[in-house]
Coordinates of C-alpha atoms in Angstrom, one line a residue:
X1 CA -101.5 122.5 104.9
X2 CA -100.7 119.6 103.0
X3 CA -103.4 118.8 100.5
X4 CA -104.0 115.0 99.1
X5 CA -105.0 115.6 95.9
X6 CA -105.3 111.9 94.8
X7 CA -107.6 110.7 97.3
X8 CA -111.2 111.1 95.3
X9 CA -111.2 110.5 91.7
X10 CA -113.4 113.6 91.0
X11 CA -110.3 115.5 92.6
X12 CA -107.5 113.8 90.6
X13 CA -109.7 114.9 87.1
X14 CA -110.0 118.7 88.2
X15 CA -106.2 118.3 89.1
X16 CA -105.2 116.9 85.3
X17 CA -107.6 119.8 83.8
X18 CA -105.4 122.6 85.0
X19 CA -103.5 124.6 82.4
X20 CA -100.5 125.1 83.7
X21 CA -98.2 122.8 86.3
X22 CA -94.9 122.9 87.8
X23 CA -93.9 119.5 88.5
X24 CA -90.7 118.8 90.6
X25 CA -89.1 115.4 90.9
X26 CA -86.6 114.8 93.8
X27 CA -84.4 111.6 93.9
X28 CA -81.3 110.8 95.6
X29 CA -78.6 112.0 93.3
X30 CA -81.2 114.3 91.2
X31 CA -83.5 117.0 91.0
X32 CA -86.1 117.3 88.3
X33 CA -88.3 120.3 87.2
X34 CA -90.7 120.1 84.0
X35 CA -93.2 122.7 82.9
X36 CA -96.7 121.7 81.7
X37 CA -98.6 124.1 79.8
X38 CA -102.1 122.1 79.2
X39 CA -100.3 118.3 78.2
X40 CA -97.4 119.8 76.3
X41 CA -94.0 120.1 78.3
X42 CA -93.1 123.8 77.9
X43 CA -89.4 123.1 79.8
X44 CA -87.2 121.0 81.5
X45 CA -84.7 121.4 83.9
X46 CA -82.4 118.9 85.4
X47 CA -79.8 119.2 88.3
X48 CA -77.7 116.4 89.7
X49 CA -75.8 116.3 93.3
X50 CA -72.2 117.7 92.6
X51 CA -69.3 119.6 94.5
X52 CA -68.8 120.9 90.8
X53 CA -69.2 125.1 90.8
X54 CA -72.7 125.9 90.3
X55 CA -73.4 129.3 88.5
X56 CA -74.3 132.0 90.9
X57 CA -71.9 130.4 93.0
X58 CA -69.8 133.6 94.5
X59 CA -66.0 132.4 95.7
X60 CA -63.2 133.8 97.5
X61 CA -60.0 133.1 95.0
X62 CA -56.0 133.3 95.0
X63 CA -54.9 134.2 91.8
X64 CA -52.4 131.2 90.2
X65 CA -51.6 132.5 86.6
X66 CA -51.7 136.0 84.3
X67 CA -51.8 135.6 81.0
X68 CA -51.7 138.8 78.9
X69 CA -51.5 137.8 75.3
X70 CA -54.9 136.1 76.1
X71 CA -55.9 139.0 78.5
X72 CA -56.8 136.7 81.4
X73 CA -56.2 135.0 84.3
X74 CA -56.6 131.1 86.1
X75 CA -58.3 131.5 89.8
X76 CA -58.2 129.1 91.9
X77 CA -61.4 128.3 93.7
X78 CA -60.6 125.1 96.1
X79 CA -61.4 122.8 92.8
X80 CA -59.0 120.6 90.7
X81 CA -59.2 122.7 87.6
X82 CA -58.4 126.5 88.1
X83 CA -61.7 129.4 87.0
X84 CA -60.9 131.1 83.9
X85 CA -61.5 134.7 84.4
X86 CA -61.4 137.2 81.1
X87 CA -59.9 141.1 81.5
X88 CA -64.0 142.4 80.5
X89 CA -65.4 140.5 83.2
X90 CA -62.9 142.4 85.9
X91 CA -65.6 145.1 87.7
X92 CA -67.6 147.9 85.3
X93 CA -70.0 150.6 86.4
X94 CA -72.7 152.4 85.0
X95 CA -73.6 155.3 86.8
X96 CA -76.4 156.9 88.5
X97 CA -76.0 160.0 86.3
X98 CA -76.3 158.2 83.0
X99 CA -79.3 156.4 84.1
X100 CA -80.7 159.4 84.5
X101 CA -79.8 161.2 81.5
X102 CA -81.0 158.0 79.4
X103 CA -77.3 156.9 78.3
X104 CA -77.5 153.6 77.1
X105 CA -75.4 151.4 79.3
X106 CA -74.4 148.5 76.8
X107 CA -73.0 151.6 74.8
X108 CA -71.6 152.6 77.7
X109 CA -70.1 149.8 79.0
X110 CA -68.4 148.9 75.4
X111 CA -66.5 152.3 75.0
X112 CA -65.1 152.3 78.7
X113 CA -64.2 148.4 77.9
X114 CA -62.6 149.5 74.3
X115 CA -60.5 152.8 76.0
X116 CA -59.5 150.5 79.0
X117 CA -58.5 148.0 77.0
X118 CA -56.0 150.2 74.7
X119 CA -54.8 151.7 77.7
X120 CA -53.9 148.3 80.5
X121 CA -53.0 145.1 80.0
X122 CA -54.9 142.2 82.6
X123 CA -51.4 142.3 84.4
X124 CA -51.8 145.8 85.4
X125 CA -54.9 145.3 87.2
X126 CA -54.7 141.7 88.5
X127 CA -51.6 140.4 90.0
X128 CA -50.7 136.6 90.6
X129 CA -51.1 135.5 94.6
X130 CA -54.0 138.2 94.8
X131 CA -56.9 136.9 96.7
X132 CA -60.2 138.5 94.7
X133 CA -64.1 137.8 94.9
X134 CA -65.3 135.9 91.8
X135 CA -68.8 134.3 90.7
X136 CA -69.0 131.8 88.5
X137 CA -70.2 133.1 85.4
X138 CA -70.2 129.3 83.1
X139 CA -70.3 126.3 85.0
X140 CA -67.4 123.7 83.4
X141 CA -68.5 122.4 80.0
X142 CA -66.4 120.1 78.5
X143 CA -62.9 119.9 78.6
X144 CA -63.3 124.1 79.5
X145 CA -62.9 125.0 82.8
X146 CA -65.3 127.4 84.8
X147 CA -65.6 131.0 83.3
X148 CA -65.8 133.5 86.6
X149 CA -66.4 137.2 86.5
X150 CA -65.5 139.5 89.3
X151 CA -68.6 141.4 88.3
X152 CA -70.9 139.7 91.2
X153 CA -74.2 140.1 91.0
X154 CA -77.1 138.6 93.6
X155 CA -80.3 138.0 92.4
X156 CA -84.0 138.5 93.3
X157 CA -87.1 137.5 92.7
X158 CA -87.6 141.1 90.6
X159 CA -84.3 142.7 90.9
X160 CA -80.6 141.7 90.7
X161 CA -78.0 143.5 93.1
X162 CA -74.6 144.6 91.9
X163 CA -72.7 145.4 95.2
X164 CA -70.0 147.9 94.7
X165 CA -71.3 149.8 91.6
X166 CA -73.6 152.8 90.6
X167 CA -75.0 151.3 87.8
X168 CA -79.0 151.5 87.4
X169 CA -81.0 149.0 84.4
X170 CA -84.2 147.9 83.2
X171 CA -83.8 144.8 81.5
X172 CA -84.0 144.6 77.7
X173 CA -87.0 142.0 77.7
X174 CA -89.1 144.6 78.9
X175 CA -90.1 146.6 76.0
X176 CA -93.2 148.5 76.6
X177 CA -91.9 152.6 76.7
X178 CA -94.2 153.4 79.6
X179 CA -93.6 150.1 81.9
X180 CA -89.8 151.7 80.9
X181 CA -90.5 155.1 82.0
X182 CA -92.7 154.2 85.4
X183 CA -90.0 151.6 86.0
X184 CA -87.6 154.0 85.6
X185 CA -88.7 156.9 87.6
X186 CA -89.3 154.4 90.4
X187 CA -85.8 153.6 90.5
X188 CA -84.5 157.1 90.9
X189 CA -86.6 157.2 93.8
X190 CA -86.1 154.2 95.6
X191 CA -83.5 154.3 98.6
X192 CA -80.9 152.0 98.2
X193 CA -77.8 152.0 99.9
X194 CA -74.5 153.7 99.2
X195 CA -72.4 151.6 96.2
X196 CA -75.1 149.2 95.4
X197 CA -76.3 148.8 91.8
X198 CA -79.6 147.4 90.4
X199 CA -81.2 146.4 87.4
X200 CA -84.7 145.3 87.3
X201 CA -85.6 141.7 85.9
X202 CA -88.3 140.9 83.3
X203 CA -89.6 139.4 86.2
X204 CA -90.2 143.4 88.0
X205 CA -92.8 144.6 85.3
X206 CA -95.6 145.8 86.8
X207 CA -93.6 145.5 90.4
X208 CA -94.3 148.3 92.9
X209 CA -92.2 149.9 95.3
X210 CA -92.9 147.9 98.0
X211 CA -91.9 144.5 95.9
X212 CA -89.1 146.8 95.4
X213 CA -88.0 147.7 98.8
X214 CA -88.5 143.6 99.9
X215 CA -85.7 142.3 97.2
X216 CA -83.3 145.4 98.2
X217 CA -83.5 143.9 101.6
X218 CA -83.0 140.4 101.3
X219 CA -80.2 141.0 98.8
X220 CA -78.5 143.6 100.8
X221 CA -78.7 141.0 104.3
X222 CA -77.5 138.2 101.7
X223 CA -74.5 140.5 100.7
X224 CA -73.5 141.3 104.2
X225 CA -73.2 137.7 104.7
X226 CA -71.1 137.2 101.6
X227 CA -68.9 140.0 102.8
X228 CA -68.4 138.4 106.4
X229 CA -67.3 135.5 104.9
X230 CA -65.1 136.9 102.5
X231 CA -63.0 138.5 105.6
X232 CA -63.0 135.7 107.9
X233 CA -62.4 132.8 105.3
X234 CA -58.8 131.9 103.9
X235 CA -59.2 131.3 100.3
X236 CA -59.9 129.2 98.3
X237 CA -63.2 129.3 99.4
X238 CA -66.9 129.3 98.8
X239 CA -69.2 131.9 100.4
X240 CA -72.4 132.1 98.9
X241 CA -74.3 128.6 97.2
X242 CA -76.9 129.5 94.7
X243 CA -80.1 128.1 94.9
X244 CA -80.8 125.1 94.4
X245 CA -82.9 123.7 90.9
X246 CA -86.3 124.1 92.2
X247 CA -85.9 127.4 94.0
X248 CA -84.0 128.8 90.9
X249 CA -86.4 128.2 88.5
X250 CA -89.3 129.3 90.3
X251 CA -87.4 132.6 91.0
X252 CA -86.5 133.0 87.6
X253 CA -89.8 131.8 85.6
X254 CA -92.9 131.5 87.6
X255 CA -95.4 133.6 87.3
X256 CA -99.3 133.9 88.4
X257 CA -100.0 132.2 85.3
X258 CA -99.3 128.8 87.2
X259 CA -101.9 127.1 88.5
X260 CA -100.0 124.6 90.2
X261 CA -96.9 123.5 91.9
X262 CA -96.8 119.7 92.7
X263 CA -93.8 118.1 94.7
X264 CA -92.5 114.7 95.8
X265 CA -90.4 115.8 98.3
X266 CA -91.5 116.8 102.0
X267 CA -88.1 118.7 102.4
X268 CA -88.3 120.7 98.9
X269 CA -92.0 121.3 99.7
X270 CA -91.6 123.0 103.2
X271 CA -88.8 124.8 101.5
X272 CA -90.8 126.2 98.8
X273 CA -93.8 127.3 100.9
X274 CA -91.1 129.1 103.2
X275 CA -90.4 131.2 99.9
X276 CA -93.4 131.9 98.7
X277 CA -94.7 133.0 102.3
X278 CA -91.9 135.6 102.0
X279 CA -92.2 136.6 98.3
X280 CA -95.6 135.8 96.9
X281 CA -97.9 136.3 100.3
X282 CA -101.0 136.9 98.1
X283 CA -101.0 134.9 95.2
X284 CA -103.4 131.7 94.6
X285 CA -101.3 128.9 93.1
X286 CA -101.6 125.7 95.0
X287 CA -98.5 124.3 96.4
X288 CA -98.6 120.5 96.4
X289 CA -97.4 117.5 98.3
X290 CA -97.2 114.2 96.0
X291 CA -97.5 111.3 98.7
X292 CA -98.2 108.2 96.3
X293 CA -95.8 105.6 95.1
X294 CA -96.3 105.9 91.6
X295 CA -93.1 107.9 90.4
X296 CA -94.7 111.4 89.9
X297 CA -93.7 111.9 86.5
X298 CA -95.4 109.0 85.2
X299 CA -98.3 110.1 87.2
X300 CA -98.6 113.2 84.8
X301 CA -97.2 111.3 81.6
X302 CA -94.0 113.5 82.0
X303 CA -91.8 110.2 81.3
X304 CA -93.3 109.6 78.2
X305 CA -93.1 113.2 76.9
X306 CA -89.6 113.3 77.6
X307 CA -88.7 109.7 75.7
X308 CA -90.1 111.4 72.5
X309 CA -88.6 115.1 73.0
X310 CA -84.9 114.2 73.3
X311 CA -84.8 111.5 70.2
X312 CA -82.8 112.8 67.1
X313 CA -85.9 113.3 65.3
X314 CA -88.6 115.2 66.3
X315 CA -92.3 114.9 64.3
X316 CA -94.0 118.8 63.6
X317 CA -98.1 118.1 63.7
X318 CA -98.1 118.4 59.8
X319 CA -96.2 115.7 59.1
X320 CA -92.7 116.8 58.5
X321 CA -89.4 116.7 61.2
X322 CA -86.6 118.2 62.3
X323 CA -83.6 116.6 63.1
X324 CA -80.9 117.7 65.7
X325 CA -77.5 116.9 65.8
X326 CA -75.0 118.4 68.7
X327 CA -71.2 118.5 67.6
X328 CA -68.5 120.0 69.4
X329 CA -68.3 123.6 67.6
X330 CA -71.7 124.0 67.0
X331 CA -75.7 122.9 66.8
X332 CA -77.1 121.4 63.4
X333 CA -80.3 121.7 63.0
X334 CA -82.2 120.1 59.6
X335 CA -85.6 120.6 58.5
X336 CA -87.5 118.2 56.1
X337 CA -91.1 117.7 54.9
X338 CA -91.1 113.9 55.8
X339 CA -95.0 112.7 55.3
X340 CA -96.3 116.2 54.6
X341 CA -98.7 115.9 52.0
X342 CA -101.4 118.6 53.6
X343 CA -101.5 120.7 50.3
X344 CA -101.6 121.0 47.0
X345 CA -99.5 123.4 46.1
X346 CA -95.4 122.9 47.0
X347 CA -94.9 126.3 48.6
X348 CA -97.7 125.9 51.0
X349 CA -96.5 122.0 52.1
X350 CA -93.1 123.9 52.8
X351 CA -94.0 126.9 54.6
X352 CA -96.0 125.2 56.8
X353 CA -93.7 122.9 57.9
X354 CA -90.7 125.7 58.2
X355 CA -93.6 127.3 60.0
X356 CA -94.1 124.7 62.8
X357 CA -90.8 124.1 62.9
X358 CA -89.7 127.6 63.9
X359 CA -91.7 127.0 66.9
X360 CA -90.5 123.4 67.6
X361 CA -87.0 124.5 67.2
X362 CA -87.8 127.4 70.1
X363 CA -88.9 124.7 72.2
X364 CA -86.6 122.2 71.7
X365 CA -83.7 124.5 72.0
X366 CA -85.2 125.1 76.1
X367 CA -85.7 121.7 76.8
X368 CA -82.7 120.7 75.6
X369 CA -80.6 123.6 76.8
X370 CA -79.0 124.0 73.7
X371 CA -76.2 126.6 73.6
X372 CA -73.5 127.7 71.8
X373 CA -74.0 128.5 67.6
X374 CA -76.8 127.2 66.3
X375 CA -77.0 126.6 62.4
X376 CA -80.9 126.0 61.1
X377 CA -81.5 124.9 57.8
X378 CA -85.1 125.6 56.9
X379 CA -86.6 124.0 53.5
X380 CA -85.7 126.6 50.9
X381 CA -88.9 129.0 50.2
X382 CA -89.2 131.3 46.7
X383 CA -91.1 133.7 48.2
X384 CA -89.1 136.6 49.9
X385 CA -92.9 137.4 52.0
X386 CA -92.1 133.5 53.1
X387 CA -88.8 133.4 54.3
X388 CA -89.4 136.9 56.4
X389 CA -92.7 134.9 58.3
X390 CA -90.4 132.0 59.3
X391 CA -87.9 134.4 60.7
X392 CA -90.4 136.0 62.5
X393 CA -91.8 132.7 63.6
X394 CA -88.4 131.7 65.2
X395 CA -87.6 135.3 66.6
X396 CA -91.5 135.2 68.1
X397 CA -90.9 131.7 69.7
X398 CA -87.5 132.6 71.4
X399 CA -89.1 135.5 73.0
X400 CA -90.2 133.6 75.8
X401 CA -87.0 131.7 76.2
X402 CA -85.2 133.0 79.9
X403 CA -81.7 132.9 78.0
X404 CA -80.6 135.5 75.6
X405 CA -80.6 134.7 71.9
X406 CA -79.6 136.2 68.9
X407 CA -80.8 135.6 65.0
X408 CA -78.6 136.4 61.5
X409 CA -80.6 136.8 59.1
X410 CA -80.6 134.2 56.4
X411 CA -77.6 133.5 54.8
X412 CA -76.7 133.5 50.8
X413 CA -77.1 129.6 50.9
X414 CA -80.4 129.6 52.8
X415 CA -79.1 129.2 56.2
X416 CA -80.3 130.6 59.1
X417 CA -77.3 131.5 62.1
X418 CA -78.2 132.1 65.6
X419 CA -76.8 132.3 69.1
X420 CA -78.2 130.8 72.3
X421 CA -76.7 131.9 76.1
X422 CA -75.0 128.8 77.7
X423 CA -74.3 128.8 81.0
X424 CA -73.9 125.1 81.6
X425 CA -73.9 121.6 79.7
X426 CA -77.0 120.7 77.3
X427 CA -79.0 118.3 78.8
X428 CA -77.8 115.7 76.3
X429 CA -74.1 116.4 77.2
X430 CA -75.2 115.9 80.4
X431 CA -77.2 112.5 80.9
X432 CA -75.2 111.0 78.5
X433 CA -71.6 109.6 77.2
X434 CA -69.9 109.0 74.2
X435 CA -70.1 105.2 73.3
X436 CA -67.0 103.0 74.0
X437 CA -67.5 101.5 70.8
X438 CA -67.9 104.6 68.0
X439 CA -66.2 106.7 70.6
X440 CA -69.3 109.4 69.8
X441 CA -69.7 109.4 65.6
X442 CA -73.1 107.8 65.9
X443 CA -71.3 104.6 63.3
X444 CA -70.0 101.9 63.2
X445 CA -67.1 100.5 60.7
X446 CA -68.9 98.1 58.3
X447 CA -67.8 94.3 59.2
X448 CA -65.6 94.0 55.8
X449 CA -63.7 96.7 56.7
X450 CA -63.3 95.4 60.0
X451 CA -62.1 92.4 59.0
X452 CA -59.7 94.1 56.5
X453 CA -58.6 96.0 59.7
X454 CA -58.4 93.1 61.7
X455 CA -55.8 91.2 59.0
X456 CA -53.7 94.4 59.4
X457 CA -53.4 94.3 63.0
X458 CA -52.4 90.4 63.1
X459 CA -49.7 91.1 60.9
X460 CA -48.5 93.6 62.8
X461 CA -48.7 91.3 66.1
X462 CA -46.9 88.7 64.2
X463 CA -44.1 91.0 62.5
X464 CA -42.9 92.5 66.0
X465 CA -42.8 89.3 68.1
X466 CA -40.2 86.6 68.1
X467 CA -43.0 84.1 70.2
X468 CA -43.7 81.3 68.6
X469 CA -47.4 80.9 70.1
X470 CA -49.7 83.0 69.9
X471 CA -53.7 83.4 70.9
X472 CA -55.9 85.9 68.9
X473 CA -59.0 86.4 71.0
X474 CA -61.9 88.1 68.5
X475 CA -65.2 88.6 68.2
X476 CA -67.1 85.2 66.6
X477 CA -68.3 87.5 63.5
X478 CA -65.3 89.0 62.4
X479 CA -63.8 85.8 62.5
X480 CA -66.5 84.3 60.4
X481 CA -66.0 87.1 57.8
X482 CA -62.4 86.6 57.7
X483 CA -62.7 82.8 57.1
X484 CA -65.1 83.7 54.4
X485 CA -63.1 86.0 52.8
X486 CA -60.1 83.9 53.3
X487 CA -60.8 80.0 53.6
X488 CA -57.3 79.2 54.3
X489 CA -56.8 81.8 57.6
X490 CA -55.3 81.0 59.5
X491 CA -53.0 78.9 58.2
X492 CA -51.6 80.8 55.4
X493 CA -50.6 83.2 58.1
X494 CA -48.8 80.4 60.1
X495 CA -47.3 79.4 57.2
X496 CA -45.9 83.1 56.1
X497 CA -44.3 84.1 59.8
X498 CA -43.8 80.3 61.1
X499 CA -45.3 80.8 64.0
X500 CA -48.5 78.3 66.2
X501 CA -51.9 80.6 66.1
X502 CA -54.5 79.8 68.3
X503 CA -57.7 81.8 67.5
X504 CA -60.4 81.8 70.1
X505 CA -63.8 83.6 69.7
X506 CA -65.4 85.5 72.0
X507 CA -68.7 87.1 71.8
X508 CA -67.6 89.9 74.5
X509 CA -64.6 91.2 72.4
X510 CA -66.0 94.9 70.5
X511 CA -65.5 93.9 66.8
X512 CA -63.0 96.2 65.9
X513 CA -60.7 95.1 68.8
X514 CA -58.0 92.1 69.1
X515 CA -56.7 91.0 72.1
X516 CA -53.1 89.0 71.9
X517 CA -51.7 86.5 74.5
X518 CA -48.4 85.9 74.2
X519 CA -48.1 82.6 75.0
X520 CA -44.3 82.3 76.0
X521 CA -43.7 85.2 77.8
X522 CA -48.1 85.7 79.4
X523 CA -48.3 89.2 77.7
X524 CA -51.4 90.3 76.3
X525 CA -51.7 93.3 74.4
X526 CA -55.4 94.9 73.3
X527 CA -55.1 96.3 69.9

């Protein structure tokens, strides 16, 4: 049934009292999801149409290239730019019997990689022309291609299923040692099919055996499928799409914790209640239909939210900021006490702010979808009993974050080092584009320096040209700053190479450029 929420106002004010709220926007060219917890946005996700790879995206792929000083190989996958595939990421197995016997597979895993990896080079196992299964592991960031791993993996709602292995895990985010055990025992038990792996999600805890039994088969009929493809397609090509946005994230974070799920699409909506027919039967959230003009995330102020969360400076509650600066190689991340003035005492002003600001930096690291290395630097504390809350703080906040992270502690200098999964582009490197005009620095050259510039580059027009006329198109306040500076230009220039110049201002030029028409010959040359 689809409900109209907005059509009594006592309705709409029960609607914007509800704790939490999954909000999906669907436009042509892009798919938005947003997380309300109360009015604070908790995540973000954004998704725009491509025939880029997606991750989770599972390919059949010819071989092109072996590298074995890097230990890897280029796949082609019917794109432009070949998949970059690494010697670790060619199939591992963790068996039954170590499951059992309490082995720890990462320790496992890490000596069979180490003794492998003294024994065979990539060329020994892979061979150019081969055709292989891959997944994409990375999606394309950057100038870096796709990373693939032939370690394909489909998951489920509580489970993921590695076809073609033994291996049995428990993910690491579940920490409680008797969820562990029970979660454990239940695995020996369950009857799953000859060569399939699985390890259970964080979202399994407190699954039963019959939530079990449900992902083993859909993921096994999703498999089959795969593998039918894989036999009666020539590569390169694709076999399995992974979900899309909306169905992703509500695999992969929603819980029973959500009140609501609202929805502007009649197509995503019909989809959505298809899934949770088949996966959540019982549970109470309310699946909305949005039907009124007003966009949908100005209707719950989710615009407005996300103008102040992706600015450069972010405002903490008490006063102070962070500020957030994405380069190339890494994530800078500064923390200052701006209008802090809550207490008296110095070492109180600063741990609170370093205090809110562990938390802001959690969430803003989510929204964003910050990856990569991430350098903090917190306001430097004197008390040792300080600097350990603050690290606990951050490690606390990052808890509930879907993508693995890992803290340093605190450097000699005060710094704090961390790690964040990336699997695809931040959302900044995504919706935007390094300016034409400071070609991504954030600056601009100062005008006297452009004009400085500017004589240079004349000279050098009027040095390697035998023309005698010449037109010097520039922007009208460069070429007030060069008359200023020089009240004869430009006829001292004229004078020097004997040669006409015809300066011509034009608003449009960008200040640091000079556009010459040769006059004689119709050349123009952009300098």
């Amino acid at each position: 049934m689809i409900i109209n929420l907005f059509s009594k106002k006592n309705k709409k004010t029960e609607i914007l009292t509800k704790q939490n709220k999954i909000i999906i926007n669907v436009e042509g060219q892009e798919t938005r999801v947003a997380f309300l917890s109360g009015e604070r946005l908790e995540d973000f996700f954004i998704e725009r149409c491509s025939d880029a790879p997606t991750a989770g995206n599972i390919y059949k792929g010819i071989v092109r290239n072996v590298v074995p000083s890097i230990q890897a190989a280029f796949v082609d996958i019917g794109y432009e730019k070949n998949g970059f595939i690494h010697f670790s990421d060619i199939r591992d197995n963790f068996s039954l019997e170590n499951f059992i016997n309490g082995n720890d597979p990462k320790k496992v895993e890490r000596t069979k990689y180490r003794n492998r990896k003294k024994a065979v080079s990539i060329a020994d196992t892979i061979k150019k022309g081969k055709e292989i299964i891959v997944q994409v592991k990375k999606q394309a960031i950057g100038e870096k291609g796709v990373r693939l791993t032939n370690n394909v993996s489909l998951p489920g709602r509580n489970l993921v299923l590695i076809p073609n292995s033994k291996r049995r895990g428990i993910s690491r985010k579940i920490t409680d040692k008797n969820e562990r055990k029970r979660l454990k025992e239940m695995l020996i038990e369950l009857k799953i099919p000859k060569n399939f792996g699985i390890i259970v999600r964080t979202a399994g805890e407190i699954a039963s055996i019959k939530n079990f039994s449900k992902d083993i088969k859909y993921l096994i009929k999703k498999w089959e499928a795969v593998n039918n493809a894989f036999n009666e397609n020539k590569a390169p090509s694709l076999l399995h799409i992974e979900f899309d946005i909306a169905l992703k994230i509500l695999r992969d974070i929603y819980d029973e914790s959500v009140d609501e799920i609202i929805v502007d699409s009649s197509e995503l909506y019909s989809k959505i209640k298809k899934y949770f027919r088949h996966f959540f039967p019982e549970v109470k959230t309310k699946i909305i239909y949005y039907r009124r003009k007003s966009p949908i995330f100005d209707e719950f102020a989710v615009e407005e939210k996300l103008e102040k969360v992706f600015q450069r400076k972010v405002w903490l509650p008490c006063g102070g900021h962070i500020v957030i600066d994405e380069t190339e190689a890494l994530v800078s991340i500064d923390v200052n006490s701006g209008r802090n003035a809550a207490h008296n005492n110095l070492e109180d002003t600063i741990m609170t702010t370093n205090i809110e600001a562990a938390e802001e930096i959690a969430r803003q690291l989510r929204l964003r979808n910050i990856g990569g290395i991430i350098v903090i630097d917190f306001i430097d504390m004197s008390k040792k009993e300080n600097r350990k809350a603050v690290l606990h703080k951050l490690s606390r906040s990052l808890a509930k974050d879907k993508a693995k992270t890992k803290i340093l502690p605190l450097s000699a200098i005060g710094l704090i080092e961390m790690t964040r999964q990336r699997k695809k582009e931040s959302i900044n490197q995504e919706l935007y584009e390094k300016c034409e005009c400071c070609a991504g620095r954030g600056m601009r050259k100062s005008l006297l320096s452009i004009t400085i510039e500017t004589q240079r580059k004349i000279k050098r027009i009027l040095l390697k040209t035998r023309e005698k006329r010449i037109k010097l198109i520039i922007h009208p306040n460069v070429i007030e700053k060069l008359k200023e500076e020089n009240k004869h230009f430009p006829k001292n220039l004229e004078r020097i190479f004997r040669k006409k110049i015809i300066i011509e201002p034009n608003d449009s030029m960008d200040v640091e450029k000079v556009r010459a028409e040769f006059l004689s010959s119709k050349k123009i040359e952009l300098i």
